Each structure stands twice: as C-alpha cells, then as structure tokens.
CSV table of C-alpha atoms (C1' of nucleotides) in Angstrom, one decimal:
chain,number,residue,atom,x,y,z
A,27,UNK,CA,11.0,-5.2,26.6
A,28,UNK,CA,7.6,-4.5,25.1
A,29,UNK,CA,6.8,-7.1,22.5
A,30,UNK,CA,8.2,-10.5,23.3
A,31,UNK,CA,6.6,-12.6,20.5
A,32,UNK,CA,7.3,-11.6,16.9
A,33,UNK,CA,4.1,-10.8,15.1
A,34,UNK,CA,3.9,-11.1,11.3
A,35,UNK,CA,1.0,-8.7,10.9
A,36,UNK,CA,2.7,-6.1,13.1
A,37,UNK,CA,5.9,-6.5,11.1
A,38,UNK,CA,4.2,-5.6,7.8
A,39,UNK,CA,2.0,-2.9,9.4
A,40,UNK,CA,5.2,-1.3,10.6
A,41,UNK,CA,6.5,-1.1,7.1
A,42,UNK,CA,3.2,0.3,5.8
A,43,UNK,CA,3.9,3.9,6.7
A,44,UNK,CA,6.1,6.3,4.7
A,45,UNK,CA,7.5,8.1,7.8
A,46,UNK,CA,8.7,4.8,9.2
A,47,UNK,CA,10.2,3.7,5.9
A,48,UNK,CA,12.1,7.0,5.8
A,49,UNK,CA,13.3,6.3,9.3
A,50,UNK,CA,14.5,2.8,8.5
A,51,UNK,CA,16.2,4.2,5.4
A,52,UNK,CA,18.1,6.8,7.4
A,53,UNK,CA,19.0,4.4,10.2
A,54,UNK,CA,20.2,1.8,7.7
A,55,UNK,CA,23.4,0.1,8.9
A,56,UNK,CA,24.2,2.8,11.5
A,57,UNK,CA,23.4,3.4,15.1
A,58,UNK,CA,22.1,6.9,14.9
A,59,UNK,CA,20.9,9.6,17.3
A,60,UNK,CA,17.3,10.6,17.3
A,61,UNK,CA,18.2,14.3,16.8
A,62,UNK,CA,19.5,13.5,13.3
A,63,UNK,CA,16.2,11.8,12.4
A,64,UNK,CA,14.2,14.8,13.7
A,65,UNK,CA,16.5,17.2,11.7
A,66,UNK,CA,16.3,15.3,8.4
A,67,UNK,CA,12.6,14.4,8.5
A,68,UNK,CA,11.8,17.9,9.6
A,69,UNK,CA,8.6,17.2,11.4
A,70,UNK,CA,7.8,17.7,15.0
A,71,UNK,CA,9.9,15.6,17.4
A,72,UNK,CA,7.0,13.8,19.0
A,73,UNK,CA,6.0,12.5,15.6
A,74,UNK,CA,9.4,10.9,15.1
A,75,UNK,CA,9.4,9.5,18.6
A,76,UNK,CA,6.0,7.9,18.2
A,77,UNK,CA,7.0,6.2,14.9
A,78,UNK,CA,10.3,5.0,16.5
A,79,UNK,CA,8.2,3.5,19.4
A,80,UNK,CA,6.0,1.8,16.8
A,81,UNK,CA,9.1,0.3,15.1
A,82,UNK,CA,10.4,-0.8,18.6
A,83,UNK,CA,7.1,-2.5,19.4
A,84,UNK,CA,7.3,-4.3,16.1
A,85,UNK,CA,10.8,-5.6,16.9
A,86,UNK,CA,12.4,-3.9,14.0
A,87,UNK,CA,14.6,-1.4,15.8
A,88,UNK,CA,16.2,-1.2,19.2
A,89,UNK,CA,17.2,1.8,21.3
A,90,UNK,CA,20.3,2.5,23.5
A,91,UNK,CA,20.7,5.4,25.8
A,92,UNK,CA,23.9,7.3,25.9
A,93,UNK,CA,23.6,10.2,28.3
A,94,UNK,CA,20.7,12.3,27.1
A,95,UNK,CA,20.9,10.9,23.6
A,96,UNK,CA,19.1,7.9,22.4
A,97,UNK,CA,20.6,5.8,19.6
A,98,UNK,CA,18.5,3.7,17.4
A,99,UNK,CA,19.6,0.8,15.2
A,100,UNK,CA,17.9,-1.8,13.1
A,101,UNK,CA,17.6,-5.3,14.5
A,102,UNK,CA,17.0,-8.3,12.3
A,103,UNK,CA,13.8,-10.1,13.2
A,104,UNK,CA,14.1,-13.7,14.6
A,105,UNK,CA,12.2,-15.1,11.6
A,106,UNK,CA,14.5,-15.7,8.7
A,107,UNK,CA,11.7,-14.9,6.3
A,108,UNK,CA,11.1,-11.5,8.0
A,109,UNK,CA,14.8,-10.7,8.1
A,110,UNK,CA,15.1,-11.4,4.4
A,111,UNK,CA,12.1,-9.2,3.6
A,112,UNK,CA,13.5,-6.4,5.8
A,113,UNK,CA,16.8,-6.5,4.0
A,114,UNK,CA,15.1,-6.6,0.7
A,115,UNK,CA,13.0,-3.6,1.7
A,116,UNK,CA,16.0,-1.6,2.8
A,117,UNK,CA,17.7,-2.4,-0.5
A,118,UNK,CA,14.6,-1.3,-2.3
A,119,UNK,CA,14.6,2.0,-0.5
A,120,UNK,CA,18.1,2.6,-1.6
A,121,UNK,CA,16.8,2.8,-5.2
A,122,UNK,CA,14.1,5.3,-4.4
A,123,UNK,CA,14.8,8.9,-5.3
A,124,UNK,CA,13.3,10.6,-2.3
A,125,UNK,CA,15.0,8.1,0.0
A,126,UNK,CA,18.3,8.8,-1.6
A,127,UNK,CA,17.7,12.5,-1.1
A,128,UNK,CA,17.1,11.9,2.6
A,129,UNK,CA,20.4,10.0,2.9
A,130,UNK,CA,22.3,12.8,1.1
A,131,UNK,CA,20.9,15.3,3.6
A,132,UNK,CA,21.9,13.1,6.5
A,133,UNK,CA,25.4,12.8,5.1
A,134,UNK,CA,25.7,16.6,4.9
A,135,UNK,CA,24.4,17.0,8.4
A,136,UNK,CA,26.9,14.5,9.7
A,137,UNK,CA,29.8,16.3,8.0
A,138,UNK,CA,28.9,19.6,9.6
A,139,UNK,CA,26.6,19.1,12.6
A,140,UNK,CA,27.4,22.5,14.0
A,141,UNK,CA,25.5,24.2,11.2
A,142,UNK,CA,22.3,22.7,12.5
A,143,UNK,CA,20.9,24.0,15.8
A,144,UNK,CA,19.5,20.7,16.8
A,145,UNK,CA,22.7,18.8,16.1
A,146,UNK,CA,25.3,21.0,17.7
A,147,UNK,CA,27.2,18.7,20.0
A,148,UNK,CA,25.3,15.6,19.0
A,149,UNK,CA,27.2,12.3,18.7
A,150,UNK,CA,27.9,11.1,15.2
A,151,UNK,CA,26.2,8.0,13.9
A,152,UNK,CA,28.2,4.8,14.5
A,153,UNK,CA,28.4,2.3,11.7
A,154,UNK,CA,27.4,-1.2,12.8
A,155,UNK,CA,28.8,-4.5,11.3
A,156,UNK,CA,31.2,-4.0,8.5
A,157,UNK,CA,29.7,-1.0,6.9
A,158,UNK,CA,31.8,2.1,6.6
A,159,UNK,CA,31.0,5.8,6.1
A,160,UNK,CA,33.1,7.0,3.1
A,161,UNK,CA,31.8,10.5,3.2
A,162,UNK,CA,32.4,11.5,6.8
B,1407,UNK,CA,-9.8,0.0,-12.4
B,1408,UNK,CA,-9.5,1.4,-8.8
B,1409,UNK,CA,-5.9,2.2,-8.0
B,1410,UNK,CA,-3.8,3.3,-10.9
B,1411,UNK,CA,-0.5,4.2,-9.3
B,1412,UNK,CA,1.3,1.6,-7.2
B,1413,UNK,CA,1.5,2.7,-3.6
B,1414,UNK,CA,4.3,1.3,-1.3
B,1415,UNK,CA,2.5,2.0,1.9
B,1416,UNK,CA,-0.7,0.4,0.6
B,1417,UNK,CA,1.3,-2.6,-0.5
B,1418,UNK,CA,2.7,-3.3,2.9
B,1419,UNK,CA,-0.6,-2.5,4.6
B,1420,UNK,CA,-2.2,-5.1,2.4
B,1421,UNK,CA,0.3,-7.7,3.8
B,1422,UNK,CA,-0.3,-6.6,7.4
B,1423,UNK,CA,-3.4,-8.7,8.0
B,1424,UNK,CA,-3.6,-12.4,8.7
B,1425,UNK,CA,-6.7,-13.0,6.7
B,1426,UNK,CA,-5.2,-11.4,3.6
B,1427,UNK,CA,-2.0,-13.4,4.1
B,1428,UNK,CA,-4.1,-16.6,4.3
B,1429,UNK,CA,-5.8,-15.6,1.1
B,1430,UNK,CA,-2.6,-15.0,-0.7
B,1431,UNK,CA,-1.2,-18.3,0.5
B,1432,UNK,CA,-4.3,-20.1,-0.8
B,1433,UNK,CA,-4.3,-18.4,-4.1
B,1434,UNK,CA,-0.6,-18.9,-4.6
B,1435,UNK,CA,0.2,-19.7,-8.2
B,1436,UNK,CA,-3.4,-20.6,-9.1
B,1437,UNK,CA,-6.3,-18.8,-10.5
B,1438,UNK,CA,-8.9,-19.8,-7.9
B,1439,UNK,CA,-12.6,-19.4,-7.4
B,1440,UNK,CA,-13.8,-17.3,-4.4
B,1441,UNK,CA,-16.0,-20.2,-3.2
B,1442,UNK,CA,-12.9,-22.2,-2.3
B,1443,UNK,CA,-11.5,-19.3,-0.3
B,1444,UNK,CA,-14.8,-18.9,1.6
B,1445,UNK,CA,-14.9,-22.7,2.2
B,1446,UNK,CA,-11.3,-23.0,3.5
B,1447,UNK,CA,-11.2,-19.8,5.6
B,1448,UNK,CA,-14.6,-20.6,7.0
B,1449,UNK,CA,-15.7,-17.1,7.8
B,1450,UNK,CA,-18.7,-15.2,6.5
B,1451,UNK,CA,-18.5,-14.7,2.7
B,1452,UNK,CA,-18.6,-10.8,2.9
B,1453,UNK,CA,-15.5,-10.8,5.0
B,1454,UNK,CA,-13.5,-12.7,2.3
B,1455,UNK,CA,-14.9,-10.5,-0.4
B,1456,UNK,CA,-13.9,-7.3,1.5
B,1457,UNK,CA,-10.3,-8.5,2.0
B,1458,UNK,CA,-10.1,-9.6,-1.7
B,1459,UNK,CA,-11.3,-6.0,-2.6
B,1460,UNK,CA,-8.5,-4.6,-0.4
B,1461,UNK,CA,-5.9,-6.8,-2.2
B,1462,UNK,CA,-7.3,-5.7,-5.5
B,1463,UNK,CA,-7.1,-2.0,-4.6
B,1464,UNK,CA,-3.5,-2.6,-3.5
B,1465,UNK,CA,-2.7,-4.1,-6.9
B,1466,UNK,CA,-1.8,-7.5,-5.5
B,1467,UNK,CA,-4.5,-9.6,-7.0
B,1468,UNK,CA,-6.8,-9.4,-10.1
B,1469,UNK,CA,-10.2,-10.8,-10.6
B,1470,UNK,CA,-11.8,-12.5,-13.7
B,1471,UNK,CA,-15.5,-13.3,-14.0
B,1472,UNK,CA,-16.5,-16.7,-15.5
B,1473,UNK,CA,-20.2,-17.0,-15.5
B,1474,UNK,CA,-21.3,-16.5,-12.0
B,1475,UNK,CA,-17.9,-17.4,-10.6
B,1476,UNK,CA,-15.1,-15.0,-9.8
B,1477,UNK,CA,-11.5,-16.2,-10.2
B,1478,UNK,CA,-8.7,-14.5,-8.4
B,1479,UNK,CA,-5.0,-14.6,-9.1
B,1480,UNK,CA,-1.9,-12.9,-7.8
B,1481,UNK,CA,-0.4,-10.2,-10.0
B,1482,UNK,CA,3.2,-9.2,-9.6
B,1483,UNK,CA,3.5,-5.4,-8.7
B,1484,UNK,CA,5.2,-3.2,-11.3
B,1485,UNK,CA,8.0,-2.3,-8.9
B,1486,UNK,CA,10.7,-5.0,-9.0
B,1487,UNK,CA,11.4,-4.5,-5.4
B,1488,UNK,CA,7.7,-5.0,-4.5
B,1489,UNK,CA,7.5,-8.1,-6.7
B,1490,UNK,CA,10.6,-9.6,-5.0
B,1491,UNK,CA,9.1,-8.9,-1.6
B,1492,UNK,CA,5.8,-10.4,-2.6
B,1493,UNK,CA,7.5,-13.6,-3.8
B,1494,UNK,CA,9.6,-13.8,-0.7
B,1495,UNK,CA,6.5,-13.4,1.4
B,1496,UNK,CA,4.7,-16.2,-0.4
B,1497,UNK,CA,7.7,-18.4,0.1
B,1498,UNK,CA,7.8,-17.5,3.7
B,1499,UNK,CA,4.1,-18.5,4.1
B,1500,UNK,CA,4.9,-21.9,2.7
B,1501,UNK,CA,7.1,-22.6,5.7
B,1502,UNK,CA,4.4,-21.6,8.2
B,1503,UNK,CA,2.5,-24.4,9.9
B,1504,UNK,CA,-1.0,-22.9,9.8
B,1505,UNK,CA,-0.6,-21.8,6.2
B,1506,UNK,CA,0.5,-25.3,5.2
B,1507,UNK,CA,-2.7,-26.6,7.0
B,1508,UNK,CA,-4.8,-24.2,4.9
B,1509,UNK,CA,-3.2,-25.5,1.7
B,1510,UNK,CA,-3.8,-29.1,2.7
B,1511,UNK,CA,-7.5,-28.4,3.3
B,1512,UNK,CA,-7.7,-26.7,-0.1
B,1513,UNK,CA,-6.2,-29.7,-1.8
B,1514,UNK,CA,-8.7,-32.0,-0.1
B,1515,UNK,CA,-11.5,-29.7,-1.2
B,1516,UNK,CA,-10.2,-29.7,-4.7
B,1517,UNK,CA,-10.1,-33.5,-4.9
B,1518,UNK,CA,-13.7,-33.9,-3.8
B,1519,UNK,CA,-15.6,-30.7,-4.2
B,1520,UNK,CA,-18.9,-32.5,-4.2
B,1521,UNK,CA,-18.4,-33.2,-0.5
B,1522,UNK,CA,-18.7,-29.5,0.3
B,1523,UNK,CA,-22.1,-27.8,-0.1
B,1524,UNK,CA,-20.5,-24.6,-1.2
B,1525,UNK,CA,-18.2,-26.2,-3.8
B,1526,UNK,CA,-20.6,-28.5,-5.5
B,1527,UNK,CA,-20.2,-27.7,-9.2
B,1528,UNK,CA,-17.6,-25.1,-8.7
B,1529,UNK,CA,-14.8,-24.8,-11.2
B,1530,UNK,CA,-11.4,-26.2,-10.1
B,1531,UNK,CA,-8.5,-23.9,-9.6
B,1532,UNK,CA,-6.4,-23.3,-12.7
B,1533,UNK,CA,-2.6,-23.3,-12.3
B,1534,UNK,CA,-0.9,-20.3,-13.8
B,1535,UNK,CA,2.6,-20.2,-15.3
B,1536,UNK,CA,4.5,-23.5,-15.1
B,1537,UNK,CA,3.1,-24.6,-11.8
B,1538,UNK,CA,1.4,-28.0,-11.7
B,1539,UNK,CA,-1.1,-29.5,-9.2
B,1540,UNK,CA,0.3,-33.0,-8.5
B,1541,UNK,CA,-2.5,-33.9,-6.1
B,1542,UNK,CA,-5.6,-33.2,-8.2
C,757,DC,C1',-40.6,-12.8,-16.6
C,758,DA,C1',-39.1,-14.4,-11.5
C,759,DT,C1',-36.0,-17.0,-8.9
C,760,DT,C1',-31.7,-18.7,-7.5
C,761,DC,C1',-26.9,-18.6,-7.0
C,762,DG,C1',-22.2,-16.5,-6.4
C,763,DC,C1',-20.2,-12.6,-5.0
C,764,DA,C1',-19.9,-7.5,-4.0
C,765,DT,C1',-21.2,-3.6,-1.5
C,766,DT,C1',-23.4,-0.8,2.2
C,767,DC,C1',-24.3,0.3,6.9
C,768,DG,C1',-23.5,0.9,11.7
C,769,DT,C1',-20.2,0.1,15.3
C,770,DC,C1',-15.9,-0.2,17.3
C,771,DA,C1',-10.8,-0.4,17.8
C,772,DA,C1',-6.3,1.0,15.9
C,773,DG,C1',-3.5,4.5,14.6
C,774,DG,C1',-1.9,9.2,12.7
C,775,DC,C1',-1.4,14.1,13.9
C,776,DG,C1',-0.5,18.4,16.7
C,777,DT,C1',-0.2,20.1,21.2
C,778,DA,C1',1.0,19.9,25.7
C,779,DT,C1',3.4,17.7,29.2
C,780,DA,C1',6.3,14.2,31.7
C,781,DC,C1',10.7,12.0,32.2
C,782,DA,C1',15.8,11.3,32.3
C,783,DT,C1',20.2,13.1,32.2
C,784,DA,C1',23.5,16.8,32.4
C,785,DA,C1',24.8,21.4,33.4
C,786,DA,C1',24.8,25.4,36.3
D,186,DT,C1',18.8,22.1,43.8
D,187,DT,C1',17.3,24.6,40.0
D,188,DT,C1',17.5,24.9,35.0
D,189,DA,C1',18.2,23.3,30.5
D,190,DT,C1',18.3,19.7,27.0
D,191,DG,C1',17.0,15.4,24.5
D,192,DT,C1',13.4,12.3,24.1
D,193,DA,C1',9.1,9.9,25.4
D,194,DT,C1',4.3,9.8,26.6
D,195,DA,C1',-0.6,11.6,27.2
D,196,DC,C1',-4.4,13.9,25.4
D,197,DG,C1',-8.0,15.1,22.1
D,198,DC,C1',-9.4,14.9,17.4
D,199,DC,C1',-10.0,12.7,13.2
D,200,DT,C1',-9.4,9.0,9.5
D,201,DT,C1',-8.8,4.2,8.3
D,202,DG,C1',-10.2,-0.2,8.5
D,203,DA,C1',-12.2,-4.8,10.6
D,204,DC,C1',-16.4,-6.9,11.7
D,205,DG,C1',-21.4,-8.8,11.4
D,206,DA,C1',-25.7,-8.1,9.3
D,207,DA,C1',-28.3,-6.7,5.6
D,208,DT,C1',-28.8,-5.6,1.0
D,209,DG,C1',-27.5,-5.1,-4.0
D,210,DC,C1',-26.0,-6.9,-8.5
D,211,DG,C1',-24.7,-9.9,-12.5
D,212,DA,C1',-25.4,-14.3,-14.5
D,213,DA,C1',-27.6,-18.6,-14.9
D,214,DT,C1',-31.9,-21.2,-14.6
D,215,DG,C1',-36.7,-22.1,-14.4
DNA sequence: CATTCGCATTCGTCAAGGCGTATACATAAA
DNA sequence: TTTATGTATACGCCTTGACGAATGCGAATG
C-alpha cells in the first residue's frame, strides 16, 4: 500500500541494519505475531514496529491483522535477482551464531508462551509454504 | 588499512546506493582506472572518489597505485555468504538496462580513449582472473 | 625547484534514519 | 461506553551520509 515500485537501493538499505536482519531471521518461513519479535529481540516495542514498517516500505515483508494481533511474513520481491539475494541472505543468517541463538529462543517461546507475560494468549506462528515446525 | 573486521551491515549499506552499484557494475571483473569511472558516470570527480572510499571501507573494493593513476578492483568478502551475495548482485546488475548502457559507454571509451579529454593517455582496464575483453 | 596532473580529503549544509519517550489507533473485553 | 491490550505513529535528539565547492597530496614533468 505504501511503496508501489520496487527500489533496489531501498532493498539493500533495508538489509543494512542488524535489527532488521534479526527480524527477517526470526520471521523466516513463518507468519509470526509481532509480540514474539518484541519478546525475543527484547527492545522497546516501538523500535520493533518502526523496523517492521521500514521492511514493509521496502517491500520485503507484509502484514496481516488478526484481531488485535499483527502477523508478519516475508514476501519475495518482484525482481528475480532481489528474490535470490533475499533467499541467499536468509540462508546466510542461518549459519550465524547469534541468529541461531535468536531462533532457539523463539522456539522455546513458542513451546511455552504462557511463561512469557507478553506472549500469554498470543497466536502461534504459522508456517508458510511447505516448511514445518518440528519442535513445536 | 581502514576496516579490519568485515561488517555485515556495512556490506549491505555499501550496496544501498545507486552510484556505488554503478561503480561496481563498471569495475566488474577488471582492474580499472578511476578516470574511466569519472568519465562514464559523468559527475564531479570528488563524488566518485568518496563513493570509492566508502566501498573500500566496506571491504568490497581495493585500490592499487600505478604512477599517478589509481586502479580499483572488486575483492570478494571473506564471508562466503557475502561473497555469494556480491556475485549475485553483480550478475543482477548485468541484466539491468541502465547498467548495460554504462558498460557500453565504458567499452566505447576503452576503444578510443583519445577522444575523451579525461582519458587521453590513461591506462586501459586490466581484466582479472579468466575474464577477457572481446571488444578492445 | 615549481608546475601540472590524477585523485583524495575536508568543510559546510542538508536530508535520512536510529533511538527513547510519549501518544494515537484499532480491536476486544468488561 | 469505558477500559485494557496489541501495535503503530509522532516527536525531539543525535549520528550518518550525500552533495558541491574548495583544498590537499603524491607522482610525474618541466
């Protein structure tokens, strides 16, 4: 709704921030509620929200409202080249130590959301495409 | 000499600017003199120099002095993931219309440098690795 | 030497963007 | 209709970085 034309500069700029890379890593192949992202990244909620807005404006993620919860998922850019780079980047993140740690913490949070004040009653992430969540 | 440790954010930020993408596209698999880059991009020389400095600090290019001429070439980042993304990006640029036009103009300049005031007497680009320049 | 040439850096200005804080908005619950 | 909850936006502050213009610096040339 915001950015109609895909912008290459904007695309790379969106990837040039560690918080946004962490968000993309956590979202991965799921459609995930914002509250999980806030919980795992640990920062103030507006910070997360602003970075998600940036990713939206860059056309890298899309949002869906479900009641009072917002679900985010990664959308592949229209340009084949950009899509390949995004996939490659996500794969790259999987090999990163701190990114792996983030995902482990997300998995734990998913398995027992009631232990986290922010997550009590929150909807679980929904795998998209053919991906499956072995742990949960 | 400037940045010792490779920085992921810095890497993507370096790619998030059209002038720098044009520079990387022109350098490609050659070791090329700055004067060509100034000639093709057409802007003021300090602008080109500043962007080249940015790419250097991000560890994406390296510079070599030869007399009064400076030659730039692309260096692959130490991280395999980053290297793959850089290669993919360079390939992506090859498919872009305006980037192709830049390369055509570079080829023309290489074939008759004497026609350009800035390039009279300038050293020709030197292909690196196994790449060959069919046109020149 | 001084000059010229190729390129890099500095300076001042301005816009973009990151952060924390406060607030607005949307939905659901009471 | 009020209140609470989840999320987004607005605001002020500060840093980064892009630009044009001017200047600095190394290497060749006279």
